[in-house]
Short mmCIF file of C-alpha atoms in Angstrom, two decimals:
data_model
loop_
_atom_site.label_atom_id
_atom_site.label_comp_id
_atom_site.label_asym_id
_atom_site.label_seq_id
_atom_site.Cartn_x
_atom_site.Cartn_y
_atom_site.Cartn_z
CA MET T 1 -22.39 10.34 -4.53
CA ASN T 2 -23.26 9.11 -8.00
CA VAL T 3 -20.18 7.32 -9.23
CA SER T 4 -19.77 4.57 -11.77
CA SER T 5 -17.75 1.60 -10.63
CA SER T 6 -17.02 -1.98 -11.53
CA PRO T 7 -19.78 -4.38 -10.47
CA ILE T 8 -19.11 -6.61 -7.50
CA PRO T 9 -20.80 -10.00 -7.60
CA ALA T 10 -23.20 -10.90 -4.80
CA SER T 11 -21.42 -14.25 -4.54
CA GLY T 12 -17.78 -15.12 -4.97
CA PRO T 13 -14.75 -13.21 -3.72
CA VAL T 14 -14.59 -9.43 -3.79
CA LEU T 15 -10.80 -9.54 -3.58
CA LYS T 16 -8.59 -12.59 -3.88
CA ALA T 17 -4.92 -13.47 -3.59
CA GLU T 18 -3.89 -16.57 -5.54
CA ALA T 19 -0.54 -18.24 -4.78
CA VAL T 20 1.01 -14.85 -4.00
CA VAL T 21 4.78 -14.81 -3.55
CA LYS T 22 6.62 -11.62 -2.61
CA ARG T 23 10.37 -11.23 -2.62
CA PHE T 24 12.48 -8.24 -1.74
CA GLY T 25 15.79 -9.07 -3.35
CA ALA T 26 16.80 -12.51 -2.10
CA ASN T 27 14.41 -12.30 0.85
CA ALA T 28 11.08 -14.09 0.32
CA VAL T 29 8.40 -12.58 2.57
CA LEU T 30 5.31 -14.39 1.21
CA HIS T 31 5.32 -18.01 0.09
CA GLY T 32 2.35 -18.80 -2.15
CA VAL T 33 -0.46 -17.25 -0.08
CA ASP T 34 -4.12 -17.80 -1.01
CA LEU T 35 -6.79 -15.58 0.56
CA ALA T 36 -10.30 -14.77 -0.67
CA LEU T 37 -12.51 -12.05 0.82
CA GLY T 38 -16.27 -12.37 0.55
CA LEU T 39 -18.70 -9.48 0.21
CA GLY T 40 -19.53 -7.99 3.62
CA GLU T 41 -16.90 -10.09 5.38
CA SER T 42 -14.61 -8.67 8.07
CA THR T 43 -11.33 -10.58 8.03
CA CYS T 44 -8.62 -10.00 10.62
CA ILE T 45 -5.04 -11.05 9.90
CA ILE T 46 -3.01 -11.69 13.03
CA GLY T 47 0.42 -13.12 13.73
CA PRO T 48 3.86 -12.24 15.03
CA SER T 49 5.87 -9.32 13.70
CA GLY T 50 7.66 -10.16 10.46
CA SER T 51 5.15 -12.84 9.46
CA GLY T 52 4.17 -11.13 6.19
CA LYS T 53 0.83 -9.64 7.28
CA THR T 54 1.44 -6.11 6.07
CA THR T 55 3.14 -7.28 2.88
CA LEU T 56 0.09 -9.37 2.01
CA LEU T 57 -2.18 -6.42 2.77
CA ARG T 58 -0.10 -4.11 0.55
CA CYS T 59 -0.22 -6.63 -2.29
CA MET T 60 -3.99 -6.84 -1.99
CA ALA T 61 -4.19 -3.04 -1.86
CA LEU T 62 -2.22 -2.93 -5.15
CA LEU T 63 0.57 -1.02 -3.43
CA GLU T 64 3.06 -3.85 -4.03
CA ALA T 65 3.25 -6.10 -7.08
CA PRO T 66 3.46 -9.84 -6.41
CA SER T 67 6.72 -11.52 -7.39
CA ASP T 68 4.60 -14.48 -8.42
CA GLY T 69 0.91 -15.35 -8.24
CA ARG T 70 -1.82 -12.80 -8.79
CA ILE T 71 -4.48 -10.56 -7.23
CA LEU T 72 -8.05 -10.59 -8.55
CA MET T 73 -10.93 -8.22 -7.89
CA ALA T 74 -14.45 -9.23 -8.88
CA GLY T 75 -12.89 -12.04 -10.94
CA ALA T 76 -10.56 -9.82 -12.98
CA ILE T 77 -6.78 -10.05 -12.62
CA VAL T 78 -5.56 -6.70 -11.29
CA ALA T 79 -1.98 -7.52 -10.22
CA GLN T 80 0.68 -10.04 -11.13
CA ALA T 81 4.40 -10.18 -11.81
CA ASN T 82 5.22 -8.40 -15.07
CA PRO T 83 1.62 -7.37 -15.73
CA SER T 84 0.26 -7.08 -19.24
CA SER T 85 -1.25 -3.84 -20.45
CA ASP T 86 -4.72 -5.31 -19.85
CA VAL T 87 -3.87 -6.11 -16.21
CA SER T 88 -2.37 -2.64 -15.69
CA ALA T 89 -5.52 -1.07 -17.10
CA ALA T 90 -7.70 -3.25 -14.85
CA ALA T 91 -5.64 -2.23 -11.81
CA LYS T 92 -6.02 1.46 -12.62
CA LYS T 93 -9.77 1.03 -12.96
CA VAL T 94 -10.32 -0.74 -9.63
CA ARG T 95 -7.73 1.01 -7.46
CA PRO T 96 -10.26 3.66 -6.30
CA GLU T 97 -12.50 0.79 -5.13
CA ILE T 98 -9.90 -0.28 -2.55
CA GLY T 99 -9.63 2.03 0.48
CA MET T 100 -6.56 1.93 2.71
CA VAL T 101 -6.04 3.13 6.29
CA PHE T 102 -2.41 3.14 7.43
CA GLN T 103 -0.66 2.88 10.80
CA GLN T 104 0.44 6.49 10.50
CA PHE T 105 -2.50 8.64 9.57
CA ASN T 106 -0.94 10.25 6.46
CA LEU T 107 -3.20 13.29 6.59
CA TRP T 108 -2.07 16.35 4.65
CA PRO T 109 -0.93 18.73 7.41
CA HIS T 110 -1.55 21.90 5.37
CA MET T 111 -5.22 21.00 4.79
CA THR T 112 -8.14 21.15 7.17
CA VAL T 113 -10.02 18.01 8.13
CA LEU T 114 -12.71 18.81 5.55
CA GLN T 115 -10.15 19.46 2.83
CA ASN T 116 -8.42 16.15 3.60
CA VAL T 117 -11.69 14.27 3.11
CA ILE T 118 -12.91 15.99 -0.07
CA GLU T 119 -9.64 16.10 -2.02
CA ALA T 120 -9.59 12.57 -3.48
CA PRO T 121 -13.29 12.35 -4.44
CA MET T 122 -12.95 15.62 -6.35
CA ARG T 123 -9.67 14.76 -8.06
CA VAL T 124 -10.07 11.03 -8.64
CA ARG T 125 -13.84 10.53 -8.83
CA GLY T 126 -14.52 13.90 -10.42
CA VAL T 127 -17.43 14.79 -8.12
CA SER T 128 -18.45 18.39 -7.58
CA ARG T 129 -17.22 20.28 -4.56
CA ASP T 130 -20.75 20.62 -3.18
CA GLU T 131 -21.32 16.88 -3.41
CA ALA T 132 -17.90 16.10 -1.92
CA VAL T 133 -18.51 18.47 0.98
CA ALA T 134 -21.95 17.01 1.71
CA THR T 135 -20.51 13.49 1.75
CA ALA T 136 -17.55 14.58 3.90
CA GLU T 137 -19.79 16.26 6.46
CA SER T 138 -21.93 13.14 6.72
CA LEU T 139 -18.87 10.93 7.19
CA LEU T 140 -17.29 13.24 9.76
CA ASP T 141 -20.53 13.09 11.70
CA LYS T 142 -20.43 9.30 11.41
CA VAL T 143 -16.95 9.12 12.98
CA GLY T 144 -17.85 11.70 15.64
CA LEU T 145 -15.81 14.60 14.28
CA ALA T 146 -18.33 16.96 12.71
CA SER T 147 -17.14 19.76 14.98
CA LYS T 148 -13.53 19.37 13.75
CA ARG T 149 -14.22 19.97 10.04
CA ASP T 150 -12.20 23.22 9.98
CA SER T 151 -9.38 22.04 12.25
CA TYR T 152 -5.90 21.14 11.04
CA PRO T 153 -4.46 17.68 11.78
CA ALA T 154 -1.86 19.05 14.21
CA ARG T 155 -4.70 20.20 16.49
CA LEU T 156 -6.20 16.69 16.72
CA SER T 157 -5.36 13.74 18.91
CA GLY T 158 -3.99 10.59 17.30
CA GLY T 159 -7.34 8.88 17.64
CA GLN T 160 -9.10 11.81 16.00
CA GLN T 161 -6.59 11.84 13.15
CA GLN T 162 -7.13 8.15 12.53
CA ARG T 163 -10.88 8.63 12.45
CA VAL T 164 -10.39 11.39 9.88
CA ALA T 165 -8.26 8.95 7.88
CA ILE T 166 -11.12 6.44 7.97
CA ALA T 167 -13.58 9.12 6.83
CA ARG T 168 -11.19 10.07 4.03
CA ALA T 169 -11.01 6.46 2.85
CA LEU T 170 -14.80 6.09 3.02
CA ALA T 171 -15.32 9.27 1.01
CA MET T 172 -14.09 7.40 -2.08
CA GLN T 173 -16.93 4.91 -1.60
CA PRO T 174 -14.61 1.90 -1.78
CA LYS T 175 -15.89 -1.64 -2.23
CA ILE T 176 -13.39 -2.88 0.34
CA LEU T 177 -11.51 -1.18 3.16
CA LEU T 178 -8.04 -2.36 4.22
CA PHE T 179 -6.50 -1.45 7.58
CA ASP T 180 -2.81 -1.83 8.44
CA GLU T 181 -2.60 -1.99 12.24
CA PRO T 182 -4.72 1.17 12.56
CA THR T 183 -4.38 1.44 16.35
CA SER T 184 -0.68 0.59 16.72
CA ALA T 185 0.41 4.26 16.80
CA LEU T 186 -2.21 5.21 19.40
CA ASP T 187 -2.10 5.40 23.17
CA PRO T 188 -4.32 2.74 24.77
CA GLU T 189 -7.03 5.22 25.75
CA LEU T 190 -7.37 6.40 22.12
CA ARG T 191 -7.69 2.97 20.58
CA ARG T 192 -11.25 2.40 21.67
CA GLU T 193 -12.70 5.29 19.68
CA VAL T 194 -11.07 4.03 16.48
CA LEU T 195 -12.07 0.41 17.11
CA GLN T 196 -15.67 1.50 17.73
CA VAL T 197 -15.82 3.17 14.32
CA MET T 198 -14.40 0.01 12.74
CA ARG T 199 -16.91 -2.12 14.61
CA THR T 200 -19.75 0.04 13.28
CA LEU T 201 -18.47 -0.35 9.72
CA ALA T 202 -18.32 -4.13 10.14
CA LEU T 203 -21.87 -4.24 11.48
CA GLU T 204 -23.02 -2.17 8.49
CA GLY T 205 -21.57 -4.76 6.11
CA MET T 206 -18.43 -3.04 4.89
CA THR T 207 -16.01 -5.58 3.42
CA MET T 208 -12.88 -5.19 5.55
CA LEU T 209 -9.41 -6.72 5.76
CA VAL T 210 -7.63 -5.73 8.97
CA VAL T 211 -4.06 -6.44 10.05
CA THR T 212 -4.20 -6.08 13.81
CA HIS T 213 -2.75 -6.99 17.19
CA GLU T 214 -6.11 -6.20 18.82
CA MET T 215 -7.18 -9.72 19.79
CA GLY T 216 -10.38 -8.55 21.47
CA PHE T 217 -11.47 -6.77 18.30
CA ALA T 218 -10.65 -9.83 16.18
CA ARG T 219 -12.59 -12.11 18.52
CA ARG T 220 -15.71 -9.91 18.76
CA VAL T 221 -15.93 -8.30 15.32
CA ALA T 222 -14.24 -10.47 12.69
CA SER T 223 -16.15 -12.86 10.47
CA ARG T 224 -12.90 -14.80 10.08
CA VAL T 225 -9.46 -14.78 11.65
CA VAL T 226 -6.37 -15.55 9.56
CA PHE T 227 -3.18 -16.46 11.42
CA MET T 228 0.10 -15.95 9.55
CA ASP T 229 3.66 -16.93 10.38
CA GLU T 230 6.83 -16.96 8.28
CA GLY T 231 5.07 -15.81 5.14
CA VAL T 232 2.28 -18.39 5.04
CA ILE T 233 -1.26 -18.75 6.38
CA VAL T 234 -0.91 -21.29 9.17
CA GLU T 235 -4.54 -21.43 10.20
CA GLN T 236 -7.83 -19.64 9.66
CA GLY T 237 -11.37 -19.94 10.92
CA VAL T 238 -14.27 -18.23 12.65
CA PRO T 239 -13.17 -16.40 15.81
CA SER T 240 -14.84 -18.77 18.27
CA GLN T 241 -13.09 -21.77 16.75
CA PHE T 242 -9.73 -20.08 16.34
CA PHE T 243 -9.45 -18.50 19.77
CA ASP T 244 -11.07 -21.30 21.78
CA ASN T 245 -9.78 -24.32 19.92
CA PRO T 246 -6.90 -23.57 17.53
CA THR T 247 -5.91 -26.57 15.44
CA THR T 248 -2.17 -25.89 15.13
CA GLU T 249 0.51 -25.85 17.79
CA ARG T 250 1.95 -22.63 16.34
CA ALA T 251 -1.36 -20.81 16.78
CA ARG T 252 -1.72 -22.15 20.32
CA ARG T 253 1.74 -20.85 21.23
CA PHE T 254 0.97 -17.45 19.73
CA LEU T 255 -2.28 -17.10 21.64
CA THR T 256 -0.65 -17.87 25.00
CA HIS T 257 0.92 -14.40 24.83
CA PHE T 258 -2.54 -12.84 24.99
CA GLU T 259 -4.00 -14.90 27.81
CA ASP T 260 -5.04 -13.04 30.96
#
């Protein structure tokens, strides 16, 4: 697909949270979080339920506005509290560059698999139907679902639906792909097929930010593991360091729940 997009520097963060605070009423969920994602990096955010993982992801996906602090993409401010018109315009420009895969697959039930994948590129990117279809067919083959192009979501397993959701996100040719616990709604036997697609994307150099409870995936695939608790980043590091020799007592206690 020939699309124009904002340039992403070869060095420096692709997407960055700076001192991000998020409040819902009187409840503060994030407390001044800093997180920078490098080009081609696969970052996994782990931590207990209620630690702020998904809220941080949604802020970085521009689905929630920070109560304080800011989000930058390729060095430009794209989200902050009470954004200026320039920031709002910057957010609108880069939003198509940020792909999102949700816990629930959010496929349009009245559309076929192919229609689900081609809709956004045609409407948002303005590509021709022929080009959108060619890209969709290639992506469906990539996720192992070429034979399901004319099926409706209700006829697919949960794992198949999530793989369609990944193909739909990729069809927009995002610069970064964000995943919010993409296997949490799946039966154990269906998780592997989704995780394998994600592993392939990581190996191909897709910049990814993944909120997950899949410790094996985080250990084997992530470039970096970020551990959150109570709205802050407690610890982060390469997987071998984090899983084998965590530096904080809180991380050590968390990891004991996943020991064999």
